Amino acid sequence: MFRSHVAAPSGAAASPQFRLPSNAWRGPTVVTCTARSGRASISSCSVTKEMEVAHVTDSEGARVEPTLGERLRLGSLLEDGLSYKESFVIRCYEVGVNKTATVETIANLLQEVGCNHAQSVGFSTDGFATTTTMRKLRLIWVTNRMHIEIYKYPAWGDVVEIETWCQSEGRIGTRRDWIIKDLSNGEVIGRATSKWVMMHQDTRKLQRVSDEVREEYLVFCPRTPRFSFPEEDNASLKKIPKLDEPSENSRLGLVPRRADLDMNQHVNNVTYIGWVLESMPQDIIDTHELETITLEYRRECQHDDSVDSLTSAEFEGASENGSSNGVALSMHNPQHQFLHLLRLSGTGLEINRGRTVWRKLKGKKEKL
Amino acid sequence: MAASFAAAGFFPKTNSSIKPAKNSFLDKPDVISLNSVPKPNKSDTISSMKAQAQTLPKINGTNPGVKHPFENVLLEDPLKKSSSPLDPPIPSSSPFQMTPSKTFYNSLPDWSVLLAAMMSYIFLAAEKQFTLSDWKPKRPEMLADAFGFGRMIQDGSVFRQTFPIRSYEIGADRTASIETLMNHLQETALNHVKIAGLLGDGFGATPEMSKRNLIWVVSRIQLLVEKYPSWGDVVEVDTWVGASGKNGMRRDWHVRDYKSGQTILRATSVWVMMNKETRRLAKMPEEVRAEIGPYFIDRLAIRAEDAKKLPKAEKKDSSERFVREGLTPKWGDLDVNQHVNNVKYIGWILESAPISILEKHELASMTLEYRKECGRDSVLQSLTSVSSSADCTGEDGVRCEHLLQLESGAEIVKGYTEWRPKRTEEGNAGAISGQSA
């Protein structure tokens, strides 16, 4: 039996941390780790490849069953350790005016399961999900692009199961994919994919993923490419043009609230989604629901910045100026499509750009 | 280990056993271990039928509170043997289907014996395959409830639910924000009402209230926070209701760390009834009292001696004032009634608190008085006065008074907060540098 000893990050609360060495797939492997959190009563845990649930032993070596809380929180790595699944119940305050979960709730859950995946394979728990080498080099992951498609929004009390995995993307990035299922019937209710690049924490400059770092996390990625959007020419790849100004709708002077800041004092990715939707025309919001949102992140936003949100309808096949020809097209187009831009109020520098596609809510009449 | 997955099922129970066991309040709440079948007199539980809702086809925009085959729960008869939290899922065509209006507490002795036998078998069988990775949708009811729908304890008078703290619920100081904690309170309140079968046609009204266009509105919330949970912690929330005057209702909460049992916060709230159309306060009709009266208990989350710690209005000689203007509800802030969710007010109130307080202090206690509601098009301003009087809580404590008002001057929420210096945790340093093999 191959044994290795790994110390868990001290901020890990009580969740066992383990890390499978790269030669782990040859046979049963036991990894022992020590959780040093002051709160934990466990002193070691071990994982065997056959079992997905980490078993915790106390100092006498007797096995201690993980509590319900730990089970709930762990989600689980799948059998091959290459993807991670966790389930969430939709809470009443995560539900919006349509009585279904808001897209921000979904995005929060995607982020949560991504964090938990990273934590479960031994990446840091400081919110950066960094590997050891990255921490040495002061590198962190930043989101470059995010694409979410939701086919059916869950309601209060529903349980969704989200599976996530990551793999390298080209030379400079990594991608994380998600599949969202309704736990009660296994139906796929949403998919998402995101692209990440590395940035130096202090200089805020982007960096290529070095081979060293790639080695560290590659062991947790599927061997063959696996995409949540495997189809050719899917919407997640479409380029997003910059919308022409003046835009049709805008909301100026949006400011991050305290609650919008994440653990690292930057504006949370999910807040941008809320801002993008702020300048959507009200009649679309009242009668439609968001089917797809794609965001390209260009620049980050600090807690004291002020942001403008701009929206214009996008017409397929029409000229980019949205000529009057395009207006006629959209009336026959059952789906509505919009381009968005978020920029700093003062300097006009672009923070991110996006595209949204909406579908009509059942039972609502569209106002013209 | 608490088995919080109680799938749909019914146990007959007679009327008299609804009264709470008075001596059990102060005990450590019963924990039902998977490894033993709990004894009837120790752990009465009301099985949740909520999980059954999972098998219903879901329509986009459907109101989750409407039209479930099992609106009511039959409470367990303590005289019957074997009370297991795991009950067989009962299809909607079963003879147990009850409509909300009748036979809430009737007993069905013949069926219960059969049920008990079925249950024990399923209980033991399920225990064998209870690993997280093994859960497949073939038992959706069990699964659904395992994810924290909560359950009734202590004869059905108290509702308990656990919540893991998620990463996005953490504030800038790496502990759960007060909004997160209050969201949990709101969720347990609704789930309590739902499990009791008293969820009317929207959030916050019982069926009898809905018939009369009445809704509950919160008039005051007071809370005392002892400790803030961190990412990865699991909190356990107990909630119950009691009377408040002749026409009001009191709802209390007690939140504990699931693992250690240590108290995280205690809260109490007062609710009054309002006519949805006229927006005027209303008396409690007898039919509503019949619906919810049986659930009222006298237990208080914040006892008299602790109540002294709650902040209230005081005469201030000198205080600094801070203002934040132009606050507007985002689309995501609105609840299903197109009103701003109660909890969002907290965020706005704290917007005008000076950052110097927020960075070094944590909220120790808060009193909120809700005066007026606000909707989508409101523009608000948040004002904070910081008390500089010497007799604050402890030496470095700070006391503040808050006001959230419309630009027109109408008061939405009045708040009083007390802050204490943040405690740093020993094991917390070095998260960024991390540890490695």
mmCIF file of N, CA and C in Angstrom, chain A residues 99-151:
data_model
loop_
_atom_site.group_PDB
_atom_site.id
_atom_site.type_symbol
_atom_site.label_atom_id
_atom_site.label_comp_id
_atom_site.label_asym_id
_atom_site.label_seq_id
_atom_site.Cartn_x
_atom_site.Cartn_y
_atom_site.Cartn_z
ATOM 1 N N LYS A 99 -40.508 32.904 -8.709
ATOM 2 C CA LYS A 99 -40.623 31.762 -7.804
ATOM 3 C C LYS A 99 -39.629 30.665 -8.143
ATOM 4 N N THR A 100 -38.668 30.974 -8.995
ATOM 5 C CA THR A 100 -37.625 29.999 -9.267
ATOM 6 C C THR A 100 -36.291 30.622 -8.908
ATOM 7 N N ALA A 101 -35.295 29.757 -8.804
ATOM 8 C CA ALA A 101 -33.971 30.237 -8.418
ATOM 9 C C ALA A 101 -33.497 31.296 -9.397
ATOM 10 N N THR A 102 -32.817 32.294 -8.887
ATOM 11 C CA THR A 102 -32.277 33.314 -9.779
ATOM 12 C C THR A 102 -31.000 32.803 -10.418
ATOM 13 N N VAL A 103 -30.612 33.449 -11.503
ATOM 14 C CA VAL A 103 -29.386 33.010 -12.161
ATOM 15 C C VAL A 103 -28.189 33.271 -11.254
ATOM 16 N N GLU A 104 -28.303 34.283 -10.392
ATOM 17 C CA GLU A 104 -27.199 34.519 -9.448
ATOM 18 C C GLU A 104 -27.054 33.385 -8.455
ATOM 19 N N THR A 105 -28.181 32.816 -8.053
ATOM 20 C CA THR A 105 -28.116 31.650 -7.170
ATOM 21 C C THR A 105 -27.396 30.509 -7.862
ATOM 22 N N ILE A 106 -27.761 30.257 -9.110
ATOM 23 C CA ILE A 106 -27.123 29.170 -9.853
ATOM 24 C C ILE A 106 -25.627 29.451 -9.946
ATOM 25 N N ALA A 107 -25.282 30.685 -10.275
ATOM 26 C CA ALA A 107 -23.859 31.007 -10.414
ATOM 27 C C ALA A 107 -23.141 30.836 -9.072
ATOM 28 N N ASN A 108 -23.780 31.200 -7.998
ATOM 29 C CA ASN A 108 -23.174 31.002 -6.680
ATOM 30 C C ASN A 108 -22.930 29.530 -6.400
ATOM 31 N N LEU A 109 -23.881 28.698 -6.779
ATOM 32 C CA LEU A 109 -23.716 27.266 -6.528
ATOM 33 C C LEU A 109 -22.591 26.698 -7.379
ATOM 34 N N LEU A 110 -22.480 27.179 -8.623
ATOM 35 C CA LEU A 110 -21.389 26.709 -9.462
ATOM 36 C C LEU A 110 -20.056 27.066 -8.823
ATOM 37 N N GLN A 111 -19.991 28.281 -8.305
ATOM 38 C CA GLN A 111 -18.770 28.714 -7.657
ATOM 39 C C GLN A 111 -18.491 27.866 -6.418
ATOM 40 N N GLU A 112 -19.524 27.588 -5.679
ATOM 41 C CA GLU A 112 -19.365 26.815 -4.448
ATOM 42 C C GLU A 112 -18.845 25.418 -4.747
ATOM 43 N N VAL A 113 -19.434 24.791 -5.755
ATOM 44 C CA VAL A 113 -19.015 23.418 -6.033
ATOM 45 C C VAL A 113 -17.602 23.407 -6.606
ATOM 46 N N GLY A 114 -17.252 24.464 -7.359
ATOM 47 C CA GLY A 114 -15.876 24.568 -7.837
ATOM 48 C C GLY A 114 -14.903 24.675 -6.677
ATOM 49 N N CYS A 115 -15.233 25.523 -5.706
ATOM 50 C CA CYS A 115 -14.388 25.661 -4.511
ATOM 51 C C CYS A 115 -14.276 24.354 -3.758
ATOM 52 N N ASN A 116 -15.394 23.670 -3.606
ATOM 53 C CA ASN A 116 -15.354 22.432 -2.836
ATOM 54 C C ASN A 116 -14.571 21.346 -3.553
ATOM 55 N N HIS A 117 -14.640 21.358 -4.877
ATOM 56 C CA HIS A 117 -13.843 20.413 -5.640
ATOM 57 C C HIS A 117 -12.368 20.674 -5.380
ATOM 58 N N ALA A 118 -11.996 21.927 -5.514
ATOM 59 C CA ALA A 118 -10.594 22.270 -5.312
ATOM 60 C C ALA A 118 -10.154 21.909 -3.902
ATOM 61 N N GLN A 119 -11.022 22.151 -2.955
ATOM 62 C CA GLN A 119 -10.671 21.836 -1.580
ATOM 63 C C GLN A 119 -10.522 20.338 -1.385
ATOM 64 N N SER A 120 -11.374 19.575 -2.032
ATOM 65 C CA SER A 120 -11.362 18.144 -1.782
ATOM 66 C C SER A 120 -10.142 17.475 -2.387
ATOM 67 N N VAL A 121 -9.523 18.103 -3.369
ATOM 68 C CA VAL A 121 -8.318 17.483 -3.904
ATOM 69 C C VAL A 121 -7.069 18.124 -3.340
ATOM 70 N N GLY A 122 -7.233 18.937 -2.348
ATOM 71 C CA GLY A 122 -6.063 19.403 -1.630
ATOM 72 C C GLY A 122 -5.559 20.770 -2.022
ATOM 73 N N PHE A 123 -6.302 21.459 -2.850
ATOM 74 C CA PHE A 123 -5.875 22.813 -3.132
ATOM 75 C C PHE A 123 -6.189 23.690 -1.937
ATOM 76 N N SER A 124 -5.698 24.860 -1.961
ATOM 77 C CA SER A 124 -5.828 25.681 -0.764
ATOM 78 C C SER A 124 -7.270 26.090 -0.529
ATOM 79 N N THR A 125 -7.543 26.457 0.679
ATOM 80 C CA THR A 125 -8.906 26.824 1.034
ATOM 81 C C THR A 125 -9.022 28.305 1.298
ATOM 82 N N ASP A 126 -8.088 29.061 0.773
ATOM 83 C CA ASP A 126 -8.145 30.497 1.047
ATOM 84 C C ASP A 126 -9.040 31.206 0.050
ATOM 85 N N GLY A 127 -9.719 30.443 -0.765
ATOM 86 C CA GLY A 127 -10.582 31.071 -1.756
ATOM 87 C C GLY A 127 -9.910 31.160 -3.111
ATOM 88 N N PHE A 128 -8.625 30.882 -3.183
ATOM 89 C CA PHE A 128 -7.917 30.998 -4.448
ATOM 90 C C PHE A 128 -7.836 29.661 -5.181
ATOM 91 N N ALA A 129 -8.018 28.573 -4.479
ATOM 92 C CA ALA A 129 -7.913 27.236 -5.089
ATOM 93 C C ALA A 129 -6.588 27.068 -5.803
ATOM 94 N N THR A 130 -5.526 27.428 -5.153
ATOM 95 C CA THR A 130 -4.227 27.403 -5.804
ATOM 96 C C THR A 130 -3.466 26.135 -5.465
ATOM 97 N N THR A 131 -2.611 25.734 -6.373
ATOM 98 C CA THR A 131 -1.748 24.595 -6.084
ATOM 99 C C THR A 131 -0.530 25.093 -5.316
ATOM 100 N N THR A 132 0.271 24.136 -4.877
ATOM 101 C CA THR A 132 1.426 24.507 -4.050
ATOM 102 C C THR A 132 2.390 25.423 -4.802
ATOM 103 N N THR A 133 2.654 25.031 -6.055
ATOM 104 C CA THR A 133 3.598 25.838 -6.828
ATOM 105 C C THR A 133 3.064 27.236 -7.058
ATOM 106 N N MET A 134 1.788 27.301 -7.294
ATOM 107 C CA MET A 134 1.199 28.617 -7.532
ATOM 108 C C MET A 134 1.352 29.506 -6.308
ATOM 109 N N ARG A 135 1.159 28.878 -5.153
ATOM 110 C CA ARG A 135 1.280 29.705 -3.945
ATOM 111 C C ARG A 135 2.700 30.214 -3.794
ATOM 112 N N LYS A 136 3.650 29.342 -4.139
ATOM 113 C CA LYS A 136 5.049 29.784 -4.029
ATOM 114 C C LYS A 136 5.316 30.961 -4.946
ATOM 115 N N LEU A 137 4.714 30.909 -6.117
ATOM 116 C CA LEU A 137 4.974 31.955 -7.098
ATOM 117 C C LEU A 137 3.974 33.100 -6.993
ATOM 118 N N ARG A 138 3.118 33.066 -5.992
ATOM 119 C CA ARG A 138 2.138 34.137 -5.769
ATOM 120 C C ARG A 138 1.189 34.275 -6.960
ATOM 121 N N LEU A 139 0.751 33.132 -7.466
ATOM 122 C CA LEU A 139 -0.166 33.156 -8.600
ATOM 123 C C LEU A 139 -1.555 32.740 -8.145
ATOM 124 N N ILE A 140 -2.559 33.341 -8.754
ATOM 125 C CA ILE A 140 -3.935 32.931 -8.448
ATOM 126 C C ILE A 140 -4.696 32.753 -9.759
ATOM 127 N N TRP A 141 -5.788 32.019 -9.668
ATOM 128 C CA TRP A 141 -6.655 31.839 -10.831
ATOM 129 C C TRP A 141 -7.614 33.017 -10.937
ATOM 130 N N VAL A 142 -7.843 33.477 -12.141
ATOM 131 C CA VAL A 142 -8.908 34.469 -12.342
ATOM 132 C C VAL A 142 -9.778 34.012 -13.497
ATOM 133 N N THR A 143 -11.047 34.360 -13.405
ATOM 134 C CA THR A 143 -11.972 33.948 -14.457
ATOM 135 C C THR A 143 -11.778 34.828 -15.676
ATOM 136 N N ASN A 144 -11.786 34.158 -16.808
ATOM 137 C CA ASN A 144 -11.642 34.890 -18.044
ATOM 138 C C ASN A 144 -12.961 34.941 -18.803
ATOM 139 N N ARG A 145 -13.662 33.810 -18.758
ATOM 140 C CA ARG A 145 -14.915 33.718 -19.499
ATOM 141 C C ARG A 145 -15.832 32.752 -18.782
ATOM 142 N N MET A 146 -17.122 33.084 -18.822
ATOM 143 C CA MET A 146 -18.090 32.249 -18.125
ATOM 144 C C MET A 146 -19.315 32.123 -19.004
ATOM 145 N N HIS A 147 -19.808 30.902 -19.150
ATOM 146 C CA HIS A 147 -20.975 30.684 -20.006
ATOM 147 C C HIS A 147 -21.915 29.744 -19.275
ATOM 148 N N ILE A 148 -23.123 30.189 -19.063
ATOM 149 C CA ILE A 148 -24.096 29.384 -18.320
ATOM 150 C C ILE A 148 -25.356 29.250 -19.157
ATOM 151 N N GLU A 149 -25.834 28.025 -19.279
ATOM 152 C CA GLU A 149 -27.121 27.797 -19.949
ATOM 153 C C GLU A 149 -28.044 27.086 -18.980
ATOM 154 N N ILE A 150 -29.257 27.597 -18.859
ATOM 155 C CA ILE A 150 -30.203 26.977 -17.929
ATOM 156 C C ILE A 150 -31.464 26.630 -18.695
ATOM 157 N N TYR A 151 -31.799 25.367 -18.677
ATOM 158 C CA TYR A 151 -32.957 24.925 -19.443
ATOM 159 C C TYR A 151 -34.212 24.954 -18.598
#
